[in-house]
mmCIF file of C-alpha atoms and ligand atoms in Angstrom:
data_model
loop_
_atom_site.group_PDB
_atom_site.id
_atom_site.type_symbol
_atom_site.label_atom_id
_atom_site.label_comp_id
_atom_site.label_asym_id
_atom_site.label_seq_id
_atom_site.Cartn_x
_atom_site.Cartn_y
_atom_site.Cartn_z
ATOM 1 C CA MET A 121 44.694 113.156 109.510
ATOM 2 C CA SER A 122 44.310 115.896 112.072
ATOM 3 C CA LEU A 123 45.548 116.033 115.634
ATOM 4 C CA PRO A 124 43.134 115.650 118.549
ATOM 5 C CA GLN A 125 42.604 118.701 120.788
ATOM 6 C CA PHE A 126 45.144 119.158 123.597
ATOM 7 C CA GLU A 127 46.730 121.878 125.687
ATOM 8 C CA LEU A 128 50.451 122.423 125.052
ATOM 9 C CA LEU A 129 52.693 122.958 128.086
ATOM 10 C CA ARG A 130 56.185 124.356 127.519
ATOM 11 C CA PRO A 131 58.361 124.126 130.622
ATOM 12 C CA ARG A 132 61.809 125.802 130.634
ATOM 13 C CA THR A 133 63.324 123.658 133.382
ATOM 14 C CA ILE A 134 63.317 120.011 134.468
ATOM 15 C CA GLU A 135 61.704 121.038 137.782
ATOM 16 C CA GLU A 136 58.845 122.731 135.945
ATOM 17 C CA ALA A 137 58.435 119.691 133.681
ATOM 18 C CA VAL A 138 58.217 117.176 136.539
ATOM 19 C CA GLY A 139 55.782 119.551 138.289
ATOM 20 C CA ASN A 140 53.544 119.402 135.191
ATOM 21 C CA LEU A 141 53.826 115.614 135.068
ATOM 22 C CA SER A 142 52.850 115.278 138.742
ATOM 23 C CA GLN A 143 49.918 117.630 138.274
ATOM 24 C CA TYR A 144 48.386 116.077 135.161
ATOM 25 C CA GLY A 145 49.260 112.396 135.792
ATOM 26 C CA ASN A 146 47.811 110.013 133.214
ATOM 27 C CA ASN A 147 46.339 112.803 131.061
ATOM 28 C CA ILE A 148 49.665 114.015 129.764
ATOM 29 C CA ARG A 149 52.141 112.879 127.088
ATOM 30 C CA ILE A 150 55.769 113.918 126.754
ATOM 31 C CA LEU A 151 56.873 115.394 123.428
ATOM 32 C CA ALA A 152 60.574 115.598 122.509
ATOM 33 C CA GLY A 153 61.162 115.691 118.719
ATOM 34 C CA GLY A 154 57.575 114.556 118.148
ATOM 35 C CA THR A 155 58.543 112.356 115.178
ATOM 36 C CA ASP A 156 56.789 109.324 116.683
ATOM 37 C CA LEU A 157 54.320 110.929 119.072
ATOM 38 C CA ILE A 158 52.674 113.258 116.547
ATOM 39 C CA PRO A 159 51.880 110.572 113.912
ATOM 40 C CA SER A 160 50.629 108.334 116.759
ATOM 41 C CA MET A 161 48.340 111.080 118.039
ATOM 42 C CA LYS A 162 47.007 111.605 114.518
ATOM 43 C CA GLN A 163 46.150 107.896 114.466
ATOM 44 C CA ARG A 164 44.353 108.434 117.798
ATOM 45 C CA LEU A 165 46.683 105.983 119.563
ATOM 46 C CA PHE A 166 47.006 108.667 122.242
ATOM 47 C CA GLU A 167 44.534 111.444 122.983
ATOM 48 C CA PRO A 168 46.052 113.230 125.984
ATOM 49 C CA GLU A 169 44.506 116.380 127.431
ATOM 50 C CA TYR A 170 48.007 117.862 127.837
ATOM 51 C CA VAL A 171 51.203 117.570 125.800
ATOM 52 C CA LEU A 172 54.446 118.415 127.590
ATOM 53 C CA ASP A 173 56.844 119.903 125.032
ATOM 54 C CA LEU A 174 60.354 119.473 126.485
ATOM 55 C CA ARG A 175 62.159 121.386 123.749
ATOM 56 C CA GLY A 176 62.572 124.577 125.785
ATOM 57 C CA ILE A 177 64.683 122.813 128.439
ATOM 58 C CA ALA A 178 68.241 123.740 127.476
ATOM 59 C CA ALA A 179 69.716 121.633 130.309
ATOM 60 C CA MET A 180 68.550 118.462 128.558
ATOM 61 C CA ARG A 181 70.571 119.037 125.387
ATOM 62 C CA GLY A 182 74.168 118.340 124.436
ATOM 63 C CA ILE A 183 76.980 115.803 124.407
ATOM 64 C CA LYS A 184 79.434 116.312 127.266
ATOM 65 C CA PRO A 185 82.592 114.219 127.558
ATOM 66 C CA ASN A 186 83.418 113.645 131.239
ATOM 67 C CA PRO A 187 86.975 114.132 132.549
ATOM 68 C CA ASP A 188 87.170 110.346 133.237
ATOM 69 C CA GLY A 189 86.603 109.571 129.534
ATOM 70 C CA GLY A 190 82.908 108.664 129.803
ATOM 71 C CA ILE A 191 80.171 110.716 128.216
ATOM 72 C CA GLU A 192 76.860 112.233 129.181
ATOM 73 C CA ILE A 193 74.192 112.910 126.547
ATOM 74 C CA GLY A 194 71.130 115.075 127.229
ATOM 75 C CA ALA A 195 67.874 113.272 126.371
ATOM 76 C CA LEU A 196 66.911 116.095 123.970
ATOM 77 C CA THR A 197 70.098 115.752 121.920
ATOM 78 C CA THR A 198 69.108 115.074 118.332
ATOM 79 C CA LEU A 199 70.090 111.903 116.528
ATOM 80 C CA ARG A 200 71.743 114.116 113.927
ATOM 81 C CA ALA A 201 74.010 115.640 116.589
ATOM 82 C CA ILE A 202 74.939 112.131 117.769
ATOM 83 C CA GLU A 203 75.588 110.880 114.261
ATOM 84 C CA ARG A 204 77.819 113.908 113.565
ATOM 85 C CA SER A 205 79.682 114.087 116.855
ATOM 86 C CA ASP A 206 83.409 113.602 116.193
ATOM 87 C CA PHE A 207 83.869 112.448 119.788
ATOM 88 C CA LEU A 208 81.195 109.750 119.499
ATOM 89 C CA CYS A 209 82.359 108.653 116.034
ATOM 90 C CA GLN A 210 85.865 108.242 117.409
ATOM 91 C CA HIS A 211 85.195 106.704 120.832
ATOM 92 C CA TYR A 212 81.696 105.176 120.638
ATOM 93 C CA PRO A 213 81.281 104.410 116.910
ATOM 94 C CA VAL A 214 78.475 101.875 117.364
ATOM 95 C CA LEU A 215 76.214 104.586 118.799
ATOM 96 C CA ALA A 216 76.964 107.099 116.028
ATOM 97 C CA GLN A 217 76.363 104.385 113.423
ATOM 98 C CA ALA A 218 73.054 103.277 114.925
ATOM 99 C CA ALA A 219 71.835 106.897 115.164
ATOM 100 C CA ALA A 220 72.770 107.459 111.513
ATOM 101 C CA THR A 221 70.407 104.673 110.396
ATOM 102 C CA VAL A 222 67.284 106.063 112.066
ATOM 103 C CA ALA A 223 64.557 107.144 109.618
ATOM 104 C CA SER A 224 65.823 109.969 107.350
ATOM 105 C CA PRO A 225 67.971 113.113 107.772
ATOM 106 C CA VAL A 226 64.891 115.315 108.304
ATOM 107 C CA LEU A 227 63.563 113.040 111.052
ATOM 108 C CA ARG A 228 67.017 112.772 112.651
ATOM 109 C CA ASN A 229 67.166 116.565 112.803
ATOM 110 C CA MET A 230 64.037 116.486 114.974
ATOM 111 C CA GLY A 231 64.204 113.074 116.667
ATOM 112 C CA THR A 232 66.055 112.806 119.972
ATOM 113 C CA ILE A 233 68.006 110.107 121.781
ATOM 114 C CA GLY A 234 65.507 110.238 124.690
ATOM 115 C CA GLY A 235 62.615 109.721 122.259
ATOM 116 C CA ASN A 236 64.471 106.828 120.641
ATOM 117 C CA ILE A 237 65.027 105.137 124.007
ATOM 118 C CA CYS A 238 61.403 105.731 125.060
ATOM 119 C CA LEU A 239 59.952 104.840 121.645
ATOM 120 C CA ASP A 240 56.661 102.966 121.866
ATOM 121 C CA THR A 241 56.614 99.360 120.609
ATOM 122 C CA ARG A 242 55.167 98.758 117.144
ATOM 123 C CA CYS A 243 52.758 96.289 115.562
ATOM 124 C CA LEU A 244 51.004 96.088 112.194
ATOM 125 C CA TRP A 245 47.696 95.755 114.048
ATOM 126 C CA PHE A 246 48.322 98.741 116.305
ATOM 127 C CA ASN A 247 50.081 101.457 114.279
ATOM 128 C CA GLN A 248 47.002 102.129 112.172
ATOM 129 C CA SER A 249 44.245 104.700 111.990
ATOM 130 C CA LEU A 250 41.293 104.564 114.367
ATOM 131 C CA THR A 251 38.979 103.480 111.507
ATOM 132 C CA TRP A 252 41.320 100.638 110.575
ATOM 133 C CA ARG A 253 41.655 99.432 114.170
ATOM 134 C CA LYS A 254 37.913 99.679 114.736
ATOM 135 C CA GLY A 255 37.305 97.609 111.583
ATOM 136 C CA CYS A 256 39.674 94.825 112.702
ATOM 137 C CA GLY A 257 38.752 94.854 116.373
ATOM 138 C CA PHE A 258 40.747 96.623 119.077
ATOM 139 C CA CYS A 259 43.567 94.624 120.683
ATOM 140 C CA ILE A 260 45.214 94.317 124.108
ATOM 141 C CA LYS A 261 47.623 97.196 123.486
ATOM 142 C CA LYS A 262 44.712 99.632 123.307
ATOM 143 C CA ASP A 263 41.005 99.351 124.063
ATOM 144 C CA GLY A 264 40.619 95.586 123.442
ATOM 145 C CA ASP A 265 41.241 92.207 125.007
ATOM 146 C CA LEU A 266 42.527 90.030 122.146
ATOM 147 C CA CYS A 267 45.785 89.758 120.253
ATOM 148 C CA HIS A 268 45.681 89.362 116.454
ATOM 149 C CA VAL A 269 49.296 88.183 116.434
ATOM 150 C CA ALA A 270 49.034 85.481 119.101
ATOM 151 C CA PRO A 271 45.279 84.741 119.336
ATOM 152 C CA GLY A 272 44.238 83.079 122.567
ATOM 153 C CA GLY A 273 47.136 84.643 124.482
ATOM 154 C CA SER A 274 46.919 87.477 126.963
ATOM 155 C CA LYS A 275 50.281 89.099 126.205
ATOM 156 C CA CYS A 276 51.080 91.876 123.729
ATOM 157 C CA TRP A 277 54.092 91.072 121.506
ATOM 158 C CA ALA A 278 54.490 94.459 119.769
ATOM 159 C CA ALA A 279 58.154 94.846 118.783
ATOM 160 C CA PHE A 280 60.519 97.445 120.206
ATOM 161 C CA SER A 281 61.861 99.105 117.061
ATOM 162 C CA GLY A 282 64.394 101.726 118.120
ATOM 163 C CA ASP A 283 67.898 101.635 116.609
ATOM 164 C CA THR A 284 70.084 103.214 119.296
ATOM 165 C CA PRO A 285 69.103 101.100 122.366
ATOM 166 C CA PRO A 286 70.914 97.891 121.245
ATOM 167 C CA ALA A 287 74.052 99.995 120.730
ATOM 168 C CA LEU A 288 73.594 101.636 124.137
ATOM 169 C CA LEU A 289 73.072 98.216 125.764
ATOM 170 C CA CYS A 290 76.367 97.031 124.266
ATOM 171 C CA LEU A 291 78.015 100.129 125.762
ATOM 172 C CA ASN A 292 76.588 99.439 129.263
ATOM 173 C CA ALA A 293 74.745 102.771 129.186
ATOM 174 C CA GLU A 294 72.711 104.114 132.074
ATOM 175 C CA ILE A 295 69.847 106.590 132.032
ATOM 176 C CA GLU A 296 68.809 109.276 134.472
ATOM 177 C CA VAL A 297 65.127 109.591 135.304
ATOM 178 C CA ALA A 298 63.638 112.690 136.954
ATOM 179 C CA SER A 299 60.430 113.066 138.960
ATOM 180 C CA SER A 300 59.245 115.427 141.681
ATOM 181 C CA ALA A 301 60.922 112.988 144.130
ATOM 182 C CA GLY A 302 64.331 113.772 142.571
ATOM 183 C CA LEU A 303 66.691 111.979 140.198
ATOM 184 C CA ARG A 304 67.383 108.254 139.896
ATOM 185 C CA ARG A 305 69.859 106.447 137.690
ATOM 186 C CA MET A 306 69.392 102.981 136.227
ATOM 187 C CA PRO A 307 71.150 100.683 133.766
ATOM 188 C CA LEU A 308 69.378 100.816 130.404
ATOM 189 C CA TYR A 309 68.964 97.018 130.448
ATOM 190 C CA ASP A 310 66.658 97.491 133.463
ATOM 191 C CA PHE A 311 64.452 100.034 131.706
ATOM 192 C CA TYR A 312 62.520 97.664 129.427
ATOM 193 C CA THR A 313 59.928 95.213 130.735
ATOM 194 C CA GLY A 314 59.785 92.768 127.810
ATOM 195 C CA LEU A 315 56.039 93.419 127.442
ATOM 196 C CA GLY A 316 54.673 94.889 124.215
ATOM 197 C CA ASP A 317 52.072 97.089 125.897
ATOM 198 C CA ASN A 318 53.599 98.286 129.167
ATOM 199 C CA TYR A 319 57.078 98.259 127.631
ATOM 200 C CA ARG A 320 59.161 100.520 129.889
ATOM 201 C CA LYS A 321 59.620 101.152 133.587
ATOM 202 C CA LEU A 322 58.681 104.813 133.663
ATOM 203 C CA ALA A 323 55.978 106.129 135.979
ATOM 204 C CA PRO A 324 53.534 108.739 134.588
ATOM 205 C CA ASN A 325 55.261 111.435 136.673
ATOM 206 C CA GLU A 326 58.774 110.642 135.353
ATOM 207 C CA LEU A 327 60.881 111.627 132.361
ATOM 208 C CA VAL A 328 64.278 110.561 131.038
ATOM 209 C CA THR A 329 66.783 113.416 131.342
ATOM 210 C CA ARG A 330 70.249 112.056 130.485
ATOM 211 C CA VAL A 331 72.116 109.057 129.110
ATOM 212 C CA PHE A 332 75.516 108.064 130.518
ATOM 213 C CA VAL A 333 78.038 105.931 128.695
ATOM 214 C CA PRO A 334 80.952 104.834 130.892
ATOM 215 C CA ALA A 335 84.624 105.377 130.122
ATOM 216 C CA SER A 336 85.106 101.599 130.325
ATOM 217 C CA SER A 337 83.043 101.267 127.115
ATOM 218 C CA ALA A 338 85.121 103.789 125.140
ATOM 219 C CA ASP A 339 87.199 102.810 122.133
ATOM 220 C CA TYR A 340 85.497 99.498 121.375
ATOM 221 C CA ARG A 341 85.247 98.719 117.683
ATOM 222 C CA GLY A 342 81.567 98.990 116.831
ATOM 223 C CA VAL A 343 79.217 97.981 114.047
ATOM 224 C CA TYR A 344 75.446 98.364 113.607
ATOM 225 C CA ARG A 345 73.489 96.522 110.903
ATOM 226 C CA LYS A 346 69.788 96.742 110.215
ATOM 227 C CA LEU A 347 67.132 95.235 107.987
ATOM 228 C CA ARG A 348 64.417 97.546 106.658
ATOM 229 C CA VAL A 349 62.022 97.633 103.743
ATOM 230 C CA ARG A 350 62.962 101.115 102.460
ATOM 231 C CA GLY A 351 66.668 101.820 102.818
ATOM 232 C CA SER A 352 66.127 105.591 102.843
ATOM 233 C CA ILE A 353 63.590 105.847 105.701
ATOM 234 C CA ASP A 354 62.358 102.977 107.803
ATOM 235 C CA TYR A 355 62.149 101.428 111.214
ATOM 236 C CA PRO A 356 64.331 98.347 111.710
ATOM 237 C CA LEU A 357 62.684 94.966 111.134
ATOM 238 C CA ALA A 358 65.786 93.364 112.617
ATOM 239 C CA GLY A 359 68.838 95.197 114.005
ATOM 240 C CA VAL A 360 72.189 94.071 115.429
ATOM 241 C CA ALA A 361 74.847 96.039 117.315
ATOM 242 C CA VAL A 362 78.286 94.577 118.029
ATOM 243 C CA VAL A 363 81.108 96.062 120.104
ATOM 244 C CA MET A 364 84.506 94.411 120.375
ATOM 245 C CA LYS A 365 88.023 94.882 121.726
ATOM 246 C CA ARG A 366 90.924 92.909 120.272
ATOM 247 C CA SER A 367 93.683 91.815 122.604
ATOM 248 C CA SER A 368 97.018 93.566 122.344
ATOM 249 C CA ASP A 369 98.956 91.348 124.745
ATOM 250 C CA GLY A 370 100.102 87.726 125.017
ATOM 251 C CA GLN A 371 97.279 86.228 122.977
ATOM 252 C CA GLY A 372 98.139 88.255 119.905
ATOM 253 C CA ALA A 373 96.178 90.829 117.918
ATOM 254 C CA GLY A 374 94.031 88.149 116.281
ATOM 255 C CA HIS A 375 92.159 87.386 119.519
ATOM 256 C CA ILE A 376 89.007 89.010 120.845
ATOM 257 C CA ALA A 377 89.486 90.383 124.340
ATOM 258 C CA GLU A 378 85.883 91.419 124.971
ATOM 259 C CA ALA A 379 82.685 91.739 122.952
ATOM 260 C CA ARG A 380 78.967 92.327 123.363
ATOM 261 C CA VAL A 381 76.068 91.831 120.946
ATOM 262 C CA GLY A 382 72.662 93.571 121.122
ATOM 263 C CA ILE A 383 69.557 93.052 119.003
ATOM 264 C CA THR A 384 66.424 95.067 118.297
ATOM 265 C CA ALA A 385 63.074 94.913 116.469
ATOM 266 C CA VAL A 386 62.596 91.167 116.999
ATOM 267 C CA ASN A 387 61.299 91.166 120.609
ATOM 268 C CA PRO A 388 59.191 93.537 122.728
ATOM 269 C CA ALA A 389 62.482 94.882 124.165
ATOM 270 C CA PRO A 390 66.011 95.468 122.837
ATOM 271 C CA LEU A 391 68.235 92.747 124.287
ATOM 272 C CA LEU A 392 71.840 91.772 124.846
ATOM 273 C CA VAL A 393 72.475 88.310 123.407
ATOM 274 C CA LYS A 394 73.184 86.091 126.408
ATOM 275 C CA GLY A 395 76.293 83.968 126.039
ATOM 276 C CA ALA A 396 77.716 85.947 123.085
ATOM 277 C CA SER A 397 80.378 87.696 125.185
ATOM 278 C CA GLU A 398 81.520 84.398 126.726
ATOM 279 C CA LEU A 399 81.611 82.688 123.345
ATOM 280 C CA LEU A 400 83.776 85.423 121.801
ATOM 281 C CA ALA A 401 86.129 86.309 124.673
ATOM 282 C CA GLY A 402 89.683 85.023 124.266
ATOM 283 C CA GLN A 403 88.997 83.461 120.866
ATOM 284 C CA PRO A 404 90.672 84.134 117.525
ATOM 285 C CA ILE A 405 88.145 85.486 115.055
ATOM 286 C CA SER A 406 86.883 83.045 112.430
ATOM 287 C CA GLU A 407 83.884 82.505 110.169
ATOM 288 C CA GLU A 408 82.784 79.556 112.334
ATOM 289 C CA LEU A 409 82.901 81.611 115.524
ATOM 290 C CA ALA A 410 80.954 84.482 113.931
ATOM 291 C CA GLU A 411 78.401 81.946 112.700
ATOM 292 C CA ALA A 412 78.012 80.459 116.198
ATOM 293 C CA VAL A 413 77.307 83.951 117.599
ATOM 294 C CA GLY A 414 74.767 84.433 114.784
ATOM 295 C CA ASP A 415 73.041 81.208 115.889
ATOM 296 C CA LEU A 416 72.864 82.465 119.489
ATOM 297 C CA ALA A 417 71.396 85.793 118.366
ATOM 298 C CA ALA A 418 68.804 84.010 116.204
ATOM 299 C CA LYS A 419 67.784 81.918 119.246
ATOM 300 C CA THR A 420 67.362 85.104 121.300
ATOM 301 C CA ALA A 421 65.171 86.701 118.623
ATOM 302 C CA LYS A 422 61.465 85.894 118.918
ATOM 303 C CA PRO A 423 59.916 87.769 115.986
ATOM 304 C CA LEU A 424 56.176 87.352 115.395
ATOM 305 C CA THR A 425 53.850 88.710 112.713
ATOM 306 C CA THR A 426 54.001 92.224 114.147
ATOM 307 C CA SER A 427 55.979 93.698 111.259
ATOM 308 C CA ALA A 428 56.145 93.887 107.478
ATOM 309 C CA LEU A 429 58.411 90.893 106.775
ATOM 310 C CA THR A 430 57.862 87.316 107.929
ATOM 311 C CA PRO A 431 59.166 86.251 111.349
ATOM 312 C CA GLU A 432 61.220 83.478 109.705
ATOM 313 C CA TYR A 433 63.001 85.958 107.429
ATOM 314 C CA ARG A 434 63.631 88.433 110.245
ATOM 315 C CA ARG A 435 65.103 85.728 112.487
ATOM 316 C CA GLU A 436 67.294 84.505 109.638
ATOM 317 C CA MET A 437 68.493 88.069 108.992
ATOM 318 C CA ILE A 438 69.409 88.420 112.662
ATOM 319 C CA ARG A 439 71.623 85.362 112.211
ATOM 320 C CA VAL A 440 73.180 86.690 108.987
ATOM 321 C CA PHE A 441 73.632 90.284 110.191
ATOM 322 C CA THR A 442 75.134 89.151 113.491
ATOM 323 C CA LYS A 443 77.702 87.036 111.698
ATOM 324 C CA ARG A 444 78.533 89.894 109.312
ATOM 325 C CA ALA A 445 78.661 92.463 112.126
ATOM 326 C CA VAL A 446 81.019 90.294 114.216
ATOM 327 C CA LEU A 447 83.346 89.848 111.239
ATOM 328 C CA ALA A 448 83.141 93.547 110.337
ATOM 329 C CA ALA A 449 83.838 94.638 113.937
ATOM 330 C CA SER A 450 86.896 92.406 114.054
ATOM 331 C CA ASN A 451 88.229 93.968 110.850
ATOM 332 C CA ASN A 452 87.609 97.682 111.361
HETATM 333 C C1 FAD B 697 58.702 107.585 108.753
HETATM 334 C C2 FAD B 697 59.360 107.291 110.061
HETATM 335 C C3 FAD B 697 60.458 106.451 110.069
HETATM 336 C C4 FAD B 697 61.099 106.147 111.304
HETATM 337 N N1 FAD B 697 62.175 105.329 111.284
HETATM 338 C C5 FAD B 697 62.797 105.029 112.451
HETATM 339 C C6 FAD B 697 63.941 104.194 112.441
HETATM 340 O O1 FAD B 697 64.434 103.771 111.399
HETATM 341 N N2 FAD B 697 64.504 103.877 113.630
HETATM 342 C C7 FAD B 697 64.036 104.352 114.818
HETATM 343 O O2 FAD B 697 64.611 104.043 115.862
HETATM 344 N N3 FAD B 697 62.969 105.178 114.854
HETATM 345 C C8 FAD B 697 62.336 105.534 113.701
HETATM 346 N N4 FAD B 697 61.268 106.394 113.707
HETATM 347 C C9 FAD B 697 60.745 106.867 114.988
HETATM 348 C C10 FAD B 697 61.325 108.187 115.513
HETATM 349 O O3 FAD B 697 61.576 109.096 114.466
HETATM 350 C C11 FAD B 697 62.631 107.979 116.290
HETATM 351 O O4 FAD B 697 62.537 106.838 117.114
HETATM 352 C C12 FAD B 697 62.989 109.190 117.165
HETATM 353 O O5 FAD B 697 64.213 108.963 117.805
HETATM 354 C C13 FAD B 697 61.956 109.487 118.230
HETATM 355 O O6 FAD B 697 62.432 110.599 118.953
HETATM 356 P P1 FAD B 697 61.520 111.874 119.191
HETATM 357 O O7 FAD B 697 62.335 112.819 119.982
HETATM 358 O O8 FAD B 697 60.954 112.381 117.922
HETATM 359 O O9 FAD B 697 60.396 111.207 120.092
HETATM 360 P P2 FAD B 697 58.888 111.657 120.326
HETATM 361 O O10 FAD B 697 58.069 111.300 119.138
HETATM 362 O O11 FAD B 697 58.817 113.036 120.832
HETATM 363 O O12 FAD B 697 58.562 110.657 121.534
HETATM 364 C C14 FAD B 697 58.563 109.263 121.364
HETATM 365 C C15 FAD B 697 58.046 108.614 122.657
HETATM 366 O O13 FAD B 697 58.962 108.798 123.708
HETATM 367 C C16 FAD B 697 58.398 109.569 124.769
HETATM 368 N N5 FAD B 697 59.496 110.460 125.205
HETATM 369 C C17 FAD B 697 60.246 111.256 124.403
HETATM 370 N N6 FAD B 697 61.239 111.828 125.110
HETATM 371 C C18 FAD B 697 61.089 111.405 126.394
HETATM 372 C C19 FAD B 697 61.801 111.659 127.602
HETATM 373 N N7 FAD B 697 62.874 112.453 127.633
HETATM 374 N N8 FAD B 697 61.375 111.055 128.748
HETATM 375 C C20 FAD B 697 60.279 110.225 128.723
HETATM 376 N N9 FAD B 697 59.580 109.945 127.613
HETATM 377 C C21 FAD B 697 59.975 110.536 126.460
HETATM 378 C C22 FAD B 697 57.196 110.260 124.168
HETATM 379 O O14 FAD B 697 56.190 110.528 125.124
HETATM 380 C C23 FAD B 697 56.740 109.223 123.158
HETATM 381 O O15 FAD B 697 56.019 108.196 123.798
HETATM 382 C C24 FAD B 697 60.620 106.724 112.500
HETATM 383 C C25 FAD B 697 59.522 107.612 112.473
HETATM 384 C C26 FAD B 697 58.899 107.889 111.276
HETATM 385 C C27 FAD B 697 57.753 108.844 111.255
HETATM 386 S S1 SF4 B 698 50.984 92.106 119.450
HETATM 387 FE FE1 SF4 B 698 48.788 91.692 119.662
HETATM 388 S S2 SF4 B 698 48.095 92.948 121.396
HETATM 389 FE FE2 SF4 B 698 50.106 93.702 120.748
HETATM 390 S S3 SF4 B 698 49.674 95.386 119.345
HETATM 391 FE FE3 SF4 B 698 49.908 93.529 118.097
HETATM 392 S S4 SF4 B 698 47.846 92.668 117.908
HETATM 393 FE FE4 SF4 B 698 47.803 94.177 119.545
#
């Protein structure tokens, strides 16, 4: 499959990039590592007149620990750099682990954390060639007005399938967004809309420039587990991130002081599991408790027939992986 025609723009600064975005509005697409955008353009999911290649913007790269113990990660930082960062492995292990499961080493060398956060939602009926989509009938996500997954409905249920966002949600991460109006900062949990088509709150003239993880999230035990068809290179079909602190005071080392659980690939947005933190806090770890958190996560997951495995199996694996991840986080 060949790429459609487009003009490549290569800004060297964030100011230049937001200038390009303001100028070309809806006719432009941002390219970071290109590992998702390029295949999608070959499938004619996007045919922009302009492609904005961010890779020349040095200011958007790198992992910088802050003096207060938090960390700032440039949106162009590769997943490989995150996976290999000693600082992240030591202080934010859930993020390094999640990054290490994305695709394959070659794709992680190119793919960036910004691209992973901004990743488009996926569906078996959407991520196909133009000929295939034409044959089946275009759907709500592009060029049509019906949904093959939930016929009769008017909502797109395409699944958000990035690995690092559930980990970042557990770490209370924030992102910085730049436009010609300046910079704004927002919690990552506010970035996703929960819709499969218009899945993120990013205006056409904006780009994500940095990710911030606060010092208060450092040194949590962390575990990421994911279900995929091909272990060597595949999007998650269900993913679970768990962070946890054990108490070191009166309650004894067997108790959980604080914990958070995030899931991905089973809803149109990555989500924190509501009620999981409250259920775990102050409790001694046990199989029954881990199972109860698994039940909560499975209730939060709303998988549909957007992906390769059945929704029933994916929901069940969310339950199983959550239980295992909670037990693993309490042991490591
Ligand atoms: C075979 C294969 C397997 C894969 N497996 C996985 C997997 O297991 N897990 C997973 O999470 N992903 C997977 N991916 C998808 C992709 O490789 C990763 O999500 C990667 O992190 C995307 O980053 P990128 O820099 O390449 O993004 P790009 O492809 O450059 O961009 C992705 C999207 O984000 C937008 N974007 C990028 N950067 C910014 C920014 N700074 N501001 C605003 N918008 C931006 C782009 O416009 C585009 O819409 C897979 C891809 C392939 C081809
Ligand atoms: S969930 Fe429905 S509307 Fe969305 S991409 Fe799939 S078929 Fe299209």
